[in-house]
mmCIF file of C-alpha atoms in Angstrom:
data_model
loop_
_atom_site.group_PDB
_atom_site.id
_atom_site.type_symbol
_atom_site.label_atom_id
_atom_site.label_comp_id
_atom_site.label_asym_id
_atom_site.label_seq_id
_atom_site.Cartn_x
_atom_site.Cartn_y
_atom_site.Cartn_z
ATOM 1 C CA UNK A 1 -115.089 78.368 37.507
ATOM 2 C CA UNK A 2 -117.918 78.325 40.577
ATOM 3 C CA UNK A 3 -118.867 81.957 39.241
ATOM 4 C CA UNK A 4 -119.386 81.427 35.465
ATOM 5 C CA UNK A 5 -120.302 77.451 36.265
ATOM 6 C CA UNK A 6 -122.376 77.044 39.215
ATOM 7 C CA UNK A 7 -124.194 73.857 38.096
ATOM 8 C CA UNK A 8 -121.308 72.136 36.830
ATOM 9 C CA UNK A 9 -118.790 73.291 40.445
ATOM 10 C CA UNK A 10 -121.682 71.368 42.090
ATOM 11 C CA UNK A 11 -122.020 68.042 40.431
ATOM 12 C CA UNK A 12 -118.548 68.143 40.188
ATOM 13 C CA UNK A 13 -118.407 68.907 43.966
ATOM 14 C CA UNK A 14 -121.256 66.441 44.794
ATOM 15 C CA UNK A 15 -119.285 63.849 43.011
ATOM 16 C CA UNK A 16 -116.166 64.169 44.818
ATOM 17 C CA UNK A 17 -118.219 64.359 48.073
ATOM 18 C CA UNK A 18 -120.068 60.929 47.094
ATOM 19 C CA UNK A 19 -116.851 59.594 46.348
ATOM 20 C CA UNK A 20 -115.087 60.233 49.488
ATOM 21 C CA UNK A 21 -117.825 59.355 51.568
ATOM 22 C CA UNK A 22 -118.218 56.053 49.555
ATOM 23 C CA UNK A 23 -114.894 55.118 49.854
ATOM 24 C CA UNK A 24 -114.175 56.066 53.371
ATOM 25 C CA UNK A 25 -117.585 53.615 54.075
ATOM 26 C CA UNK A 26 -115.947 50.451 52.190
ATOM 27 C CA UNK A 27 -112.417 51.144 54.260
ATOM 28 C CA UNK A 28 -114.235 50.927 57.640
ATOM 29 C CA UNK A 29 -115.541 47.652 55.986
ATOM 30 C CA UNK A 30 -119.212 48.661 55.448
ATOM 31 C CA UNK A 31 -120.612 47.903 51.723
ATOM 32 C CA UNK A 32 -123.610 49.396 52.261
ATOM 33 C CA UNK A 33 -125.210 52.860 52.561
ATOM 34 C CA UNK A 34 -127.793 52.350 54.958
ATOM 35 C CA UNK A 35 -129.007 56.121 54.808
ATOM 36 C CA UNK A 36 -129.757 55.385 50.985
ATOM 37 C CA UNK A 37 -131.194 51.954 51.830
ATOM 38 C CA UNK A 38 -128.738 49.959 51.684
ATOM 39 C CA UNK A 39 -127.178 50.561 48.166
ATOM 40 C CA UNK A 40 -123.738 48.802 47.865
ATOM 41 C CA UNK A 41 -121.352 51.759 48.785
ATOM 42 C CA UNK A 42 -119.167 50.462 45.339
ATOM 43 C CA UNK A 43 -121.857 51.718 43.464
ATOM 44 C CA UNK A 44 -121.887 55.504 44.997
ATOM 45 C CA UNK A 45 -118.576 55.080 44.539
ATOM 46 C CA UNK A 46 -118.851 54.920 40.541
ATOM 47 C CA UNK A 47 -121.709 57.392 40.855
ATOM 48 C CA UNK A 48 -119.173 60.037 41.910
ATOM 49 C CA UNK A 49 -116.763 59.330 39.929
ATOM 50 C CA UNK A 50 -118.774 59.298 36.651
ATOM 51 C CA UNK A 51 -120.851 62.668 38.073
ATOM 52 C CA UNK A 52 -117.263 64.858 38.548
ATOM 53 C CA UNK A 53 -115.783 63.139 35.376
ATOM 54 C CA UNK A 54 -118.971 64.009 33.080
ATOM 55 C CA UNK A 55 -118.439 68.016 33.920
ATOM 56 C CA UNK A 56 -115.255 67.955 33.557
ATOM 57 C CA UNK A 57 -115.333 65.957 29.758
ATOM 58 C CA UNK A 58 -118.707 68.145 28.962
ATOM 59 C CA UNK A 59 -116.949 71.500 29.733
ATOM 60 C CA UNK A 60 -116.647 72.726 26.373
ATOM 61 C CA UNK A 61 -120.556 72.561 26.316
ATOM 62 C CA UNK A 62 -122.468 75.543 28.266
ATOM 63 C CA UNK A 63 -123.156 74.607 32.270
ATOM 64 C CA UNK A 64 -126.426 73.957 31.398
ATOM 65 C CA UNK A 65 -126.148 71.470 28.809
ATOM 66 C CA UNK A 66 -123.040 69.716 30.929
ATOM 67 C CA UNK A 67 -125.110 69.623 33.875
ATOM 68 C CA UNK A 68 -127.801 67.956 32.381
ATOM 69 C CA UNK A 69 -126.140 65.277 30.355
ATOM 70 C CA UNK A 70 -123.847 64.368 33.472
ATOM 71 C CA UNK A 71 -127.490 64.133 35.283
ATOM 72 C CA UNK A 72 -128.337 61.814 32.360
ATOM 73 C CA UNK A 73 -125.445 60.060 32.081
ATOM 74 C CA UNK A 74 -125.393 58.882 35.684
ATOM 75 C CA UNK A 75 -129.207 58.654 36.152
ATOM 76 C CA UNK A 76 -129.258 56.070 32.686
ATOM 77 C CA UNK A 77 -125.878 54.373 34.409
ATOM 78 C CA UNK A 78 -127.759 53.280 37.474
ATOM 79 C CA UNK A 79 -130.776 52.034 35.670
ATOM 80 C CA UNK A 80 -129.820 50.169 32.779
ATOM 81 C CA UNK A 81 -127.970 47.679 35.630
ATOM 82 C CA UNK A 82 -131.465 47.968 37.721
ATOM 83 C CA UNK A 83 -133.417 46.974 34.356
ATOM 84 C CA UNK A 84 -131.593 44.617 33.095
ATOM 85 C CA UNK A 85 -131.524 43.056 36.599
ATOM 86 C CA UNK A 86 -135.218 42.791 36.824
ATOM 87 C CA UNK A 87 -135.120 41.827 33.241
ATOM 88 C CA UNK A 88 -133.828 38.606 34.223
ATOM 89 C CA UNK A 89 -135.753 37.461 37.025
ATOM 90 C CA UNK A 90 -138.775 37.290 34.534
ATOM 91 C CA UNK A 91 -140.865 38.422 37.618
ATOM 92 C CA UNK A 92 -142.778 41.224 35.394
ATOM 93 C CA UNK A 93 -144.205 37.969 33.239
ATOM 94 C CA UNK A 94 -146.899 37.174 35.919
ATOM 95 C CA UNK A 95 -146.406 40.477 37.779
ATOM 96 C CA UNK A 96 -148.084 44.067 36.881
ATOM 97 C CA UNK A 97 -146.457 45.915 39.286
ATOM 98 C CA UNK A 98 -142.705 44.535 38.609
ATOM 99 C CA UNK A 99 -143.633 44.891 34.389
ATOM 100 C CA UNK A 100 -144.236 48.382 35.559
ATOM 101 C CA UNK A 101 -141.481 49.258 37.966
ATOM 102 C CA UNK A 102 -139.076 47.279 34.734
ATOM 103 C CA UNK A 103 -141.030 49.630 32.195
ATOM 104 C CA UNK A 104 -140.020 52.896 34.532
ATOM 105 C CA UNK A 105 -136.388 51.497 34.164
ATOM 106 C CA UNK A 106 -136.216 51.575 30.708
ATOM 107 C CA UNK A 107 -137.322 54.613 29.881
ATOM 108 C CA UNK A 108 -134.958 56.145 32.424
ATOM 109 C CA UNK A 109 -131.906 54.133 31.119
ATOM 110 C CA UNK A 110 -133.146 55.265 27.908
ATOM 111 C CA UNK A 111 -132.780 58.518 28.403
ATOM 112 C CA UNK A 112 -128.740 58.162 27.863
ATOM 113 C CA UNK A 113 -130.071 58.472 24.174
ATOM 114 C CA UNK A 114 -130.521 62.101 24.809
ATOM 115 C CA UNK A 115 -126.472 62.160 24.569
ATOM 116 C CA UNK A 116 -126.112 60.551 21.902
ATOM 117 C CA UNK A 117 -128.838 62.361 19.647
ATOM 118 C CA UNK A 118 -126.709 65.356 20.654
ATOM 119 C CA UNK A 119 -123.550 64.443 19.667
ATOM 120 C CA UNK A 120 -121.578 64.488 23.032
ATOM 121 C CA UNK A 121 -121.567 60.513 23.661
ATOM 122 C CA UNK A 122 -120.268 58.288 21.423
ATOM 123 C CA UNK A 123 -119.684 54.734 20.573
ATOM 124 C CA UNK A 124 -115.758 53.918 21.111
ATOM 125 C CA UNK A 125 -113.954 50.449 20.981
ATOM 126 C CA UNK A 126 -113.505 51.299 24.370
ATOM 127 C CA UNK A 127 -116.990 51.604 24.985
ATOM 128 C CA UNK A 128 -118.146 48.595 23.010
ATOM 129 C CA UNK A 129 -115.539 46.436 25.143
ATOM 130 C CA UNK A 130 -116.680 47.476 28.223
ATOM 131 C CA UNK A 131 -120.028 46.996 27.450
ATOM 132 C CA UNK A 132 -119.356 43.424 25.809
ATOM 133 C CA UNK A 133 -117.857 42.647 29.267
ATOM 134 C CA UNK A 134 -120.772 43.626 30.617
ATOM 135 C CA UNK A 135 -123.346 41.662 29.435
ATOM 136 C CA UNK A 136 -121.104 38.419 29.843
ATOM 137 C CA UNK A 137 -120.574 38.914 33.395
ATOM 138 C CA UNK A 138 -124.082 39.280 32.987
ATOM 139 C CA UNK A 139 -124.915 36.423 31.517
ATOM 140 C CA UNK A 140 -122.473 34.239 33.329
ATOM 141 C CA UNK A 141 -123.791 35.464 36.974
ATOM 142 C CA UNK A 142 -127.411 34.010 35.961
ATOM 143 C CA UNK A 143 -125.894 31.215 34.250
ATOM 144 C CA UNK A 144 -124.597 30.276 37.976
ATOM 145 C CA UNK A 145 -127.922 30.670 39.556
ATOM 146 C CA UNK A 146 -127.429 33.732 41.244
ATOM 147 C CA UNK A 147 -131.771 34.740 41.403
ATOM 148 C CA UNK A 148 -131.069 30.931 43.291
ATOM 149 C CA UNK A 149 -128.737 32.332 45.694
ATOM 150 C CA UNK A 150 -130.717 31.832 49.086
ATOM 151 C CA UNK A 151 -133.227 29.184 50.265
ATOM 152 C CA UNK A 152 -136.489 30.340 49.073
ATOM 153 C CA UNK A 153 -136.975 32.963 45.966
ATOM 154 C CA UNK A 154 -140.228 34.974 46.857
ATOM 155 C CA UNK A 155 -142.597 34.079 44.270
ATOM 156 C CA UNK A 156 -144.656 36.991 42.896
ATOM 157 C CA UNK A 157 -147.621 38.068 45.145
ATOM 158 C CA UNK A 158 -150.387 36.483 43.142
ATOM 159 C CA UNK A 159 -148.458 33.361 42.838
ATOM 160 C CA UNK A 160 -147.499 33.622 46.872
ATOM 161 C CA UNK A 161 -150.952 33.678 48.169
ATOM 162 C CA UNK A 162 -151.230 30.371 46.351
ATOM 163 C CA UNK A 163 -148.960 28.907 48.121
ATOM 164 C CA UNK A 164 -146.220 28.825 45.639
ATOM 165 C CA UNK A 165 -142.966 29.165 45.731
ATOM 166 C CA UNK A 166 -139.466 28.509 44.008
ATOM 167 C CA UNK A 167 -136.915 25.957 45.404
ATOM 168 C CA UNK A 168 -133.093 26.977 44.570
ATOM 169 C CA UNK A 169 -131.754 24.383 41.964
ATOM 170 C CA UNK A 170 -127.910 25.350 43.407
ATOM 171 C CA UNK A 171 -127.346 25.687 46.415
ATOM 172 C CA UNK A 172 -123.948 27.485 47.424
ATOM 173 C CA UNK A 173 -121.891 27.441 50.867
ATOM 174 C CA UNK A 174 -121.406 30.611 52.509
ATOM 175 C CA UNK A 175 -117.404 30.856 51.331
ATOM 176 C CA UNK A 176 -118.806 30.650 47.738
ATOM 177 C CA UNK A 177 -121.321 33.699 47.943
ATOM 178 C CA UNK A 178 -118.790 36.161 47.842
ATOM 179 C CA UNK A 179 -117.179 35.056 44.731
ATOM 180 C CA UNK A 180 -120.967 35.901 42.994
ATOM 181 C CA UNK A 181 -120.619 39.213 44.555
ATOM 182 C CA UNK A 182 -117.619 39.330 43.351
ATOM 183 C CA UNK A 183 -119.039 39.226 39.264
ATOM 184 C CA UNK A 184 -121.704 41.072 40.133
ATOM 185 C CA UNK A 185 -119.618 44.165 40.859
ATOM 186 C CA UNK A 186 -117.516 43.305 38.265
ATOM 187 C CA UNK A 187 -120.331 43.352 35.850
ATOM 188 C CA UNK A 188 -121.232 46.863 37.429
ATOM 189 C CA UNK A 189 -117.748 48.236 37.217
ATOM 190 C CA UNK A 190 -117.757 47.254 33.364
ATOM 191 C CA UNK A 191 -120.850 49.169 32.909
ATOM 192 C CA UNK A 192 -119.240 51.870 34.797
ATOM 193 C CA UNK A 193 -116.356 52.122 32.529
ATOM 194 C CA UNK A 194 -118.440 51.629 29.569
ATOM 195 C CA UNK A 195 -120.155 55.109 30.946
ATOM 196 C CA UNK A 196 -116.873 56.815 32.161
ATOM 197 C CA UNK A 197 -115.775 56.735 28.494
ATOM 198 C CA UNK A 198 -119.189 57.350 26.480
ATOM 199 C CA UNK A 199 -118.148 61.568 26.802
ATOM 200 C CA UNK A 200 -116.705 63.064 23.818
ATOM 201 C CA UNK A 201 -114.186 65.894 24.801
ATOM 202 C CA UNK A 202 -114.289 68.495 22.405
ATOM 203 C CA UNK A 203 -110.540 67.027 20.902
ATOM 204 C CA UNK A 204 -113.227 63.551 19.867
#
């Protein structure tokens, strides 16, 4: 297989090796990656996973072509969480630069279109459950007041030099704070899935 698919052996390799290294990081009891600036080691974690599953579900499909839609897969999996994250802080309202870093996301978690234009995603129950999960945990983890999380929320720069700034409206106790972590990765892991099962094998 590493003769006739080079590309594929190494995002299939690359995924296992992001995997391992993810989940040896959360059993010595560190959640984040501090080489990749501190991303939460459970997301590597699905990264792998979704990188060595997409070759594997893509294989009928020539190493190109699998190589590139696992790419796309996993790039559009990271960034439709990071838009629709900055999506609802409304900071790109008053903001040009976070309007343009949420316009950047968009386009690259758009890009999972690309599979599905080509006929080797699709749009299962499975899917659509995940995904429905997804947006309620979501929903739910602003309708808690997570962006309200810490003391002070950093107003946007133009709003900052004014002196302004955003009181929390709740307030949580330390204890409490992990249980919002807690739905947030669960809202991450439901995207996750949603991704894991968007392949069509060539038996879809």
């Amino acid at each position: 297989m590493a003769r006739d698919r080079p590309l594929g052996t190494f995002m299939f390799a690359a995924g296992v090796l992001g995997t391992l290294y993810a989940a040896g990081l959360m059993a010595s009891g560190s959640l984040y990656v501090g080489v990749f600036d501190g991303v939460d080691a459970t997301t590597l974690l699905m990264l792998g996973i979704l990188l060595a599953r997409g070759v594997v579900a893509l294989r009928y499909l020539s190493d190109l072509e699998a190589f590139a839609l696992t790419l796309v897969a996993g790039l559009s999996f990271i960034f439709v969480f990071e838009a629709f994250y900055k999506f609802l802080f409304f900071g790109w309202l008053v903001d040009p630069t976070e309007l343009r870093a949420l316009l950047l996301q968009v386009a690259t978690a758009g890009t999972v279109l690309t599979g599905f234009a080509r006929g080797s995603f699709g749009l299962s129950r499975t899917v659509v459950g995940f995904l429905g999960l997804y947006l309620l945990a979501m929903l739910g983890w602003l309708g808690a007041g997570f962006p309200q999380l810490f003391d002070v929320i950093q107003a946007p720069p133009e709003l900052a030099a004014q002196g302004f700034e955003i009181p929390p409206q709740i307030v949580m106790a330390e204890p409490f704070r992990i249980g919002v972590w807690l739905v947030n990765r669960f809202a991450k892991a439901s995207l996750f899935l949603a991704f894991f099962f968007v392949f069509r094998t060539r038996g879809d």
